[in-house]
PDB file of C-alpha atoms and ligand atoms in Angstrom:
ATOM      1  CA  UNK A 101      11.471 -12.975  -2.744  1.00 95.00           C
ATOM      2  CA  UNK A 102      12.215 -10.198  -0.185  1.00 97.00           C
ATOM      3  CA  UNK A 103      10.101  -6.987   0.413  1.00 98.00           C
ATOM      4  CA  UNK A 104      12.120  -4.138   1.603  1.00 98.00           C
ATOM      5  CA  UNK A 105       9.953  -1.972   4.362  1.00 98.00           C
ATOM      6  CA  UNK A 106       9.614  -0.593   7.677  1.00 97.00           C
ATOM      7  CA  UNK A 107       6.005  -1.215   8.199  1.00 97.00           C
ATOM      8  CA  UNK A 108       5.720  -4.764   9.565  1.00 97.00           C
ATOM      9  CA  UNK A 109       1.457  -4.577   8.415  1.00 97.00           C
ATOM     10  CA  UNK A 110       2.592  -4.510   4.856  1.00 98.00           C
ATOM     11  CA  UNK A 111       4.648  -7.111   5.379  1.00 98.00           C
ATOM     12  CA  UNK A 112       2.246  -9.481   7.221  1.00 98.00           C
ATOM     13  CA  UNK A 113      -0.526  -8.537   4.224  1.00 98.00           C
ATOM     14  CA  UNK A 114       2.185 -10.206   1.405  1.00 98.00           C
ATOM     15  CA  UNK A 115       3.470 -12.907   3.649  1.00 98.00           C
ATOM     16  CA  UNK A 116       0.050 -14.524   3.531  1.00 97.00           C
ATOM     17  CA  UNK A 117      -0.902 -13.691  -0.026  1.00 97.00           C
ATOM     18  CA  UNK A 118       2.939 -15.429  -1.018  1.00 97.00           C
ATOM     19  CA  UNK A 119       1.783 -18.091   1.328  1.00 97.00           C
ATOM     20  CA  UNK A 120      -1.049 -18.697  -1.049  1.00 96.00           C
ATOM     21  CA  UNK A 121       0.912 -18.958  -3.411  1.00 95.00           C
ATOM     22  CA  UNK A 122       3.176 -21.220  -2.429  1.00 95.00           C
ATOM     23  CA  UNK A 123       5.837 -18.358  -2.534  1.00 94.00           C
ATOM     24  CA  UNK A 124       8.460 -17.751  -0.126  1.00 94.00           C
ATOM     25  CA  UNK A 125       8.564 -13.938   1.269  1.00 97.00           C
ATOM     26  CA  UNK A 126      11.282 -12.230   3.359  1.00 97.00           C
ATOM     27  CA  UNK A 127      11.613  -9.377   5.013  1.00 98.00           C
ATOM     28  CA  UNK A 128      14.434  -6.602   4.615  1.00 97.00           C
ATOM     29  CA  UNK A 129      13.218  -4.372   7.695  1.00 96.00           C
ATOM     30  CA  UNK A 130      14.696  -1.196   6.526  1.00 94.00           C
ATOM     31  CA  UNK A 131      13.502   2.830   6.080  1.00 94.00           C
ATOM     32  CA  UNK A 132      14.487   3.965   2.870  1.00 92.00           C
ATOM     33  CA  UNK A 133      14.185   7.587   1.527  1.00 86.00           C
ATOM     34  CA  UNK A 134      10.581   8.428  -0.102  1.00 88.00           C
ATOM     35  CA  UNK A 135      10.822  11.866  -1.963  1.00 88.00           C
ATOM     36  CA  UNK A 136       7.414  14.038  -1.521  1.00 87.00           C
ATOM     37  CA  UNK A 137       6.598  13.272  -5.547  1.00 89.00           C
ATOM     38  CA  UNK A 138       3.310  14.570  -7.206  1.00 90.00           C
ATOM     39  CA  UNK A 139       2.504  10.652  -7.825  1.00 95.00           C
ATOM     40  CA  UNK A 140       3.059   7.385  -6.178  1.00 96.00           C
ATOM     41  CA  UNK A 141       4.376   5.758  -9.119  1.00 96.00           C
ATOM     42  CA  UNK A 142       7.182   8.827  -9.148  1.00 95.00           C
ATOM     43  CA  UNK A 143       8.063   8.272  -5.581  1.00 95.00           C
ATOM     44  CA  UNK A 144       8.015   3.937  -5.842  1.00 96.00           C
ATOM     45  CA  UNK A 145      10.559   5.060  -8.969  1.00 96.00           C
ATOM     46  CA  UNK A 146      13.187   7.573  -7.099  1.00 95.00           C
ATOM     47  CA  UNK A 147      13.121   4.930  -4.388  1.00 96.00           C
ATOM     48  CA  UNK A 148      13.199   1.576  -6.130  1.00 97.00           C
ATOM     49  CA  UNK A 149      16.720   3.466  -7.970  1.00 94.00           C
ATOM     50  CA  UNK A 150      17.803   4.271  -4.698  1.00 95.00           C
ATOM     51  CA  UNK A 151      17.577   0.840  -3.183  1.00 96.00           C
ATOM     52  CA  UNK A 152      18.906  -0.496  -6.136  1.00 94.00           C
ATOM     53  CA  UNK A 153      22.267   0.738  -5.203  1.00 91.00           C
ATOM     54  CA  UNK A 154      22.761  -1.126  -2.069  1.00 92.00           C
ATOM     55  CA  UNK A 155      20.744  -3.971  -2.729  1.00 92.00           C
ATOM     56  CA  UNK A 156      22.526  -7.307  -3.723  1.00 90.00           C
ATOM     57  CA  UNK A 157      19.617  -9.728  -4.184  1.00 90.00           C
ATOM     58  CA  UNK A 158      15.737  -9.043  -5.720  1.00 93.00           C
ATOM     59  CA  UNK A 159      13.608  -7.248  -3.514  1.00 96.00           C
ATOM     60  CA  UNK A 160       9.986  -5.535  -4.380  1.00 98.00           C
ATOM     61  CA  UNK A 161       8.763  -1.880  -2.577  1.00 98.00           C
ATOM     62  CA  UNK A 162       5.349  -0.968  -1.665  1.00 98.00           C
ATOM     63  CA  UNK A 163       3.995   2.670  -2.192  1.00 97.00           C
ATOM     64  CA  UNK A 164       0.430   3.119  -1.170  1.00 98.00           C
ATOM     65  CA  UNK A 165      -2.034   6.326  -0.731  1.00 98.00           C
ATOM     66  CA  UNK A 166      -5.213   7.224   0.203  1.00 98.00           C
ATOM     67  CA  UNK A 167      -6.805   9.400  -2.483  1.00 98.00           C
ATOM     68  CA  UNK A 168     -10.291  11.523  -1.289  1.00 98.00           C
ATOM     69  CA  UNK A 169     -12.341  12.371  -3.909  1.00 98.00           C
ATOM     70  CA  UNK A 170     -14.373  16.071  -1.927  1.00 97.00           C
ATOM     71  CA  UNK A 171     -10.676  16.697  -1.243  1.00 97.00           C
ATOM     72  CA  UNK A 172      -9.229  16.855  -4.927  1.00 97.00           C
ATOM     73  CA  UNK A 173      -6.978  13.688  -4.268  1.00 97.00           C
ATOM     74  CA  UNK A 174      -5.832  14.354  -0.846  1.00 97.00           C
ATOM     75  CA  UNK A 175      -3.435  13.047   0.686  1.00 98.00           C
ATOM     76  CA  UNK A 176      -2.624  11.164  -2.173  1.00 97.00           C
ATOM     77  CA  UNK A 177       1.236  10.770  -2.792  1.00 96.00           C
ATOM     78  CA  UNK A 178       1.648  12.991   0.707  1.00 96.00           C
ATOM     79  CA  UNK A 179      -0.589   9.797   2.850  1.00 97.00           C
ATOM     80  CA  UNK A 180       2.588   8.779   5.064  1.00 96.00           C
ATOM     81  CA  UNK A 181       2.993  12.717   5.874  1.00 96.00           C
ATOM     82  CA  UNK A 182      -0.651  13.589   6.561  1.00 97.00           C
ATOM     83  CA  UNK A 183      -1.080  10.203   8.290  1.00 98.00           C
ATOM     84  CA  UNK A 184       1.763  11.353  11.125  1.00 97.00           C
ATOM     85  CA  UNK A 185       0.835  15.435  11.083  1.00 98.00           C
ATOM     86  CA  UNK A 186      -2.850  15.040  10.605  1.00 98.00           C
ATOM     87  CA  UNK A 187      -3.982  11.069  11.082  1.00 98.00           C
ATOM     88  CA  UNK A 188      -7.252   9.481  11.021  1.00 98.00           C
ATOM     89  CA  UNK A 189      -8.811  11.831  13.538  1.00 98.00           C
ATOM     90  CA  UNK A 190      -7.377  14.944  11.448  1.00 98.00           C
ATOM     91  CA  UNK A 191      -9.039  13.558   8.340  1.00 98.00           C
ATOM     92  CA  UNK A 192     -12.464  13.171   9.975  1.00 98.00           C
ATOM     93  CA  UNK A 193     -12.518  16.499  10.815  1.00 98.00           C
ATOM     94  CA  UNK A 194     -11.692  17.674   7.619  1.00 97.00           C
ATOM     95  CA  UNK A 195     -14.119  15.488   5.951  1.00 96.00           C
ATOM     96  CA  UNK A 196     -16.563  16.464   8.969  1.00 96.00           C
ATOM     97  CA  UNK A 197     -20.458  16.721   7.544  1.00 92.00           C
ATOM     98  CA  UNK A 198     -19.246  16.373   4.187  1.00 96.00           C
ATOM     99  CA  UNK A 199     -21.414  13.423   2.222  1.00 97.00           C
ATOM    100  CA  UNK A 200     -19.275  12.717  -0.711  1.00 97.00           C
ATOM    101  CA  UNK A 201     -17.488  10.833   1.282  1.00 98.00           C
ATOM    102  CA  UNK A 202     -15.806   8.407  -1.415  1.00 98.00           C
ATOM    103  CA  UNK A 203     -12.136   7.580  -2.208  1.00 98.00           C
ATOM    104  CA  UNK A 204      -9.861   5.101  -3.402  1.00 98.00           C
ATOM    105  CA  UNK A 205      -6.748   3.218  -2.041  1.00 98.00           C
ATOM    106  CA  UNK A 206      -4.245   2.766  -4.628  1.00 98.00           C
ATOM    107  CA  UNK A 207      -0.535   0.599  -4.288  1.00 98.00           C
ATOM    108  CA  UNK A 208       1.966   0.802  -6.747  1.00 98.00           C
ATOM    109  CA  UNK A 209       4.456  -2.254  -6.301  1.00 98.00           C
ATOM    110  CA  UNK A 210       8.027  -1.661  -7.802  1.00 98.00           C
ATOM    111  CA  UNK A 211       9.895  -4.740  -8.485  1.00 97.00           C
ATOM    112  CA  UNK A 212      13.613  -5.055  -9.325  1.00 92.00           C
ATOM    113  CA  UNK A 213      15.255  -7.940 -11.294  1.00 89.00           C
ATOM    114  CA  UNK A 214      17.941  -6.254 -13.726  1.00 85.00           C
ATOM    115  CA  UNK A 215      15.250  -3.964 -14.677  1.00 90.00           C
ATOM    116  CA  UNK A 216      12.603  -2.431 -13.063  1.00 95.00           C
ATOM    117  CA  UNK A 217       8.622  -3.448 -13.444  1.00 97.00           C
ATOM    118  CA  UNK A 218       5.585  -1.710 -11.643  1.00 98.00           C
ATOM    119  CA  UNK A 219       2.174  -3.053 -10.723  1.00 98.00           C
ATOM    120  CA  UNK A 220      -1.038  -1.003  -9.754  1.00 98.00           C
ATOM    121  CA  UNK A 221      -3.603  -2.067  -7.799  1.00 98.00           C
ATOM    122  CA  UNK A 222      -6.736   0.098  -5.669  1.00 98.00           C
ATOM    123  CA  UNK A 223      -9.726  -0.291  -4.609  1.00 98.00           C
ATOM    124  CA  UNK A 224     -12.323   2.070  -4.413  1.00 98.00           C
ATOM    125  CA  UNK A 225     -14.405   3.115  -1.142  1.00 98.00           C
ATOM    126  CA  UNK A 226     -15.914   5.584   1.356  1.00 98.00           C
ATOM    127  CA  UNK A 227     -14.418   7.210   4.431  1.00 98.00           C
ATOM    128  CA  UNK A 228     -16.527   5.929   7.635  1.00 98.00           C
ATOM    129  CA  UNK A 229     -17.737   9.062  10.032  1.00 97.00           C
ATOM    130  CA  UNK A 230     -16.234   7.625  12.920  1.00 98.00           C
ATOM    131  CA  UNK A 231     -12.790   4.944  13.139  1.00 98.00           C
ATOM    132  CA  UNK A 232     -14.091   1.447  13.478  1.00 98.00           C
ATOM    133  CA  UNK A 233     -11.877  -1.663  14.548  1.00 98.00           C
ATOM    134  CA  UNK A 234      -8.267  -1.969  15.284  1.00 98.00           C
ATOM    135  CA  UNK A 235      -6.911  -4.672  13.160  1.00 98.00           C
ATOM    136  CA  UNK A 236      -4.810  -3.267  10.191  1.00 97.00           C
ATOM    137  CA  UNK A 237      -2.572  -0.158  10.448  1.00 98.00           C
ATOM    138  CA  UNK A 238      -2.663   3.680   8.949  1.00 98.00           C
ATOM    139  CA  UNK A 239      -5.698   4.419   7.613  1.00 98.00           C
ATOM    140  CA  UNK A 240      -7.701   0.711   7.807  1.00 98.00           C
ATOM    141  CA  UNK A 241     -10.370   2.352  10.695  1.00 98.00           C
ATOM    142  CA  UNK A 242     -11.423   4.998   8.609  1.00 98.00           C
ATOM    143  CA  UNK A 243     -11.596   2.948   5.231  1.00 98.00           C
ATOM    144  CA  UNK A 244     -14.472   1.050   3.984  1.00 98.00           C
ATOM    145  CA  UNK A 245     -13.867  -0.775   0.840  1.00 98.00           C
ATOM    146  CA  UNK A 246     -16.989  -0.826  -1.926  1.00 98.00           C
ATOM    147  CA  UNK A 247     -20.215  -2.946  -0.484  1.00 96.00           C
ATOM    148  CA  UNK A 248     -18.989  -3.642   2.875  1.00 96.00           C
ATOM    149  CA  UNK A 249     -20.178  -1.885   6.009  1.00 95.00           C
ATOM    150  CA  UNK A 250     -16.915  -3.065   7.579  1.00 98.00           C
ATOM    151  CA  UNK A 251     -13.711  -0.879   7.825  1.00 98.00           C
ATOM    152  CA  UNK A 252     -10.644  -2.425   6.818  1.00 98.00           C
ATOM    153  CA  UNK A 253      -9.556  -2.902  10.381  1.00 98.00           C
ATOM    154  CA  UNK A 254     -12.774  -4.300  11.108  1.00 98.00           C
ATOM    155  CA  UNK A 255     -11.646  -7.016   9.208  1.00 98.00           C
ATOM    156  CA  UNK A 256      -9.406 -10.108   9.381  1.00 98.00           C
ATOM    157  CA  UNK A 257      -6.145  -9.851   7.305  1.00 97.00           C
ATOM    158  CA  UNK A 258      -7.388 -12.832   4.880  1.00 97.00           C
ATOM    159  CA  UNK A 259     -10.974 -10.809   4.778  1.00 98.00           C
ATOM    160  CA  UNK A 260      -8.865  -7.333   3.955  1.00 98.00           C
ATOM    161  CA  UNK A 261      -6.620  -9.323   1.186  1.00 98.00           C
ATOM    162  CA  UNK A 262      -9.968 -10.391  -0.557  1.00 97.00           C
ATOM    163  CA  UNK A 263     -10.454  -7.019  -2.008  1.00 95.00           C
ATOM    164  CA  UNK A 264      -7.499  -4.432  -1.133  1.00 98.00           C
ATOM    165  CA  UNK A 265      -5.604  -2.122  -3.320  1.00 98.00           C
ATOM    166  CA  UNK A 266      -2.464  -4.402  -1.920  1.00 98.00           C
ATOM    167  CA  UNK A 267      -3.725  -7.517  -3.062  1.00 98.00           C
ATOM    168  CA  UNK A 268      -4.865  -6.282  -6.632  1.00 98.00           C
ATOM    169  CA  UNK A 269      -1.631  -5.008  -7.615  1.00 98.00           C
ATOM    170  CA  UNK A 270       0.143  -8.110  -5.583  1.00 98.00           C
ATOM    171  CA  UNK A 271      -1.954 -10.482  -7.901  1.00 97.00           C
ATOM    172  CA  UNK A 272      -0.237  -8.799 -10.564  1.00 98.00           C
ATOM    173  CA  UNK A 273       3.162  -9.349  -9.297  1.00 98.00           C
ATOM    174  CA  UNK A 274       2.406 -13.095  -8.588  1.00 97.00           C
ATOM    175  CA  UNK A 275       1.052 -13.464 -12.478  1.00 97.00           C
ATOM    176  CA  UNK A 276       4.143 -11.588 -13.093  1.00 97.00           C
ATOM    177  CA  UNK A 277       6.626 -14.889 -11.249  1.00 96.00           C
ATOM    178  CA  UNK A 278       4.495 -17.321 -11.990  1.00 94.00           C
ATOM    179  CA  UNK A 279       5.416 -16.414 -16.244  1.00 94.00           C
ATOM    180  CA  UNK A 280       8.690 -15.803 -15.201  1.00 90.00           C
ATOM    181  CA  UNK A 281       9.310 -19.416 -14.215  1.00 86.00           C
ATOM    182  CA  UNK A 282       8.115 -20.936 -17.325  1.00 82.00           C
TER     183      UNK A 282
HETATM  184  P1  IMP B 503       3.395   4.258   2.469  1.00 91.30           P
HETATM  185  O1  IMP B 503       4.058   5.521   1.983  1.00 91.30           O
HETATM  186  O2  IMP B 503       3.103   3.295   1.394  1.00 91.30           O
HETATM  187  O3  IMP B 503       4.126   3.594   3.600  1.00 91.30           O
HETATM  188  O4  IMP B 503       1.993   4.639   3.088  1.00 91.30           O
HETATM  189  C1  IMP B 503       1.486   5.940   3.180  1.00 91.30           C
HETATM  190  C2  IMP B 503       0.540   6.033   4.351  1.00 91.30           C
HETATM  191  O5  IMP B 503      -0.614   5.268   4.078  1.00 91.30           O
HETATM  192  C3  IMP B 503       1.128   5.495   5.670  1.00 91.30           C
HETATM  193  O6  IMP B 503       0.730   6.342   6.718  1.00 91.30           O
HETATM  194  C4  IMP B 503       0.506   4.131   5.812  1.00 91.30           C
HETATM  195  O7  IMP B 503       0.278   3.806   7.170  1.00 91.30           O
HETATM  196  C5  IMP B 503      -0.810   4.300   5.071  1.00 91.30           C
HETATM  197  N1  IMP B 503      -1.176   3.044   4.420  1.00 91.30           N
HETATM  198  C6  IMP B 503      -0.485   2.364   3.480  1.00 91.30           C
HETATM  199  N2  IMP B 503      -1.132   1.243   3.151  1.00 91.30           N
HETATM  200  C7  IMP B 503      -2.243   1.200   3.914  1.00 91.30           C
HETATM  201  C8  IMP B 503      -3.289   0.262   4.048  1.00 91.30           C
HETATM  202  O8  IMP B 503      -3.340  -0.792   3.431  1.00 91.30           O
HETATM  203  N3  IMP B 503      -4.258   0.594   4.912  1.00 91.30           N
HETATM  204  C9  IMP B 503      -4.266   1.751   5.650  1.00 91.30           C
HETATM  205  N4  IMP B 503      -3.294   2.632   5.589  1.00 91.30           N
HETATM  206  C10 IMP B 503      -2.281   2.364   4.721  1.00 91.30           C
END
């Protein structure tokens, strides 16, 4: 299988979970065009047809987003935007004294054999006050998943694929190959 992306983090995350698996995983290092859409699921769409074009063999696409509950959704579909204008230390100061401090991580995974097929996965959390740790990439210091007082990049890649948006919608996408086979 081959995962078309640009951000080598990703790419580590589904290389071990395909590992577990006993599935082989490639990389296609490549940028590909990501439309500012109102959803992720939109923008995994526009881009999966895109790729499709040029694209001899099966690949699979990641989409993810950070969604903030105070803040309506924000950044949402616009995460890989507001993560290079504003980043981590932008959203702490927007979220600064505010205690609702929840939000949710959500991946959409868009998977192309001669049609397409989409997988959702998230996991729900808080935004920390302060950026903690420096594994991970993006938004991992400031995200702290549902009963742990750890950040994502506080934790080890095996520890972050135990409960990450990533991994929920990747154990989809394995379910998904493993029925294929039969
Ligand atoms: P993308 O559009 O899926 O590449 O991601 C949107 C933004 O969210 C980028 O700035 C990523 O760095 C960030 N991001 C995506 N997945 C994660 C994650 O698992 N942890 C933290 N940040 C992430």
């Amino acid at each position: 299988m081959m995962l078309v992306t640009s951000n080598d983090g990703k790419y580590e995350e589904y290389r071990e979970i395909f590992r577990e698996n006993n599935e082989e995983l490639s990389l296609f290092k490549k940028k590909y065009p990501e439309e500012q859409l109102d959803s992720l699921r939109k923008v995994v769409e526009r881009s999966l047809y895109y790729l499709t074009g040029i694209m001899q063999e099966e690949f699979f696409i990641d989409d993810s987003g950070l969604f903030i509950e105070s803040l309506n959704g924000f950044p949402g579909p616009y995460s890989s935007y507001v993560f290079k204008t504003l980043g981590n230390d932008g959203i702490l100061k927007l979220m600064d004294k505010m205690e609702r401090r929840n939000a949710t991580f959500q991946t959409v995974i868009a998977f192309y054999d001669s049609s397409p097929h989409f997988f959702a996965g998230e996991v729900k959390g808080t935004i920390a006050t302060s950026k903690r740790g420096d594994n991970g990439f993006g938004f991992d210091p400031i995200f702290m998943p549902s009963g742990s007082y750890l950040t994502f990049a506080e934790m080890s890649r095996s520890e972050k694929n135990a409960s990450s948006h990533r991994a929920n919608a990747a154990s989809q996408f394995m379910a998904f190959l493993k029925k294929r086979k039969l």
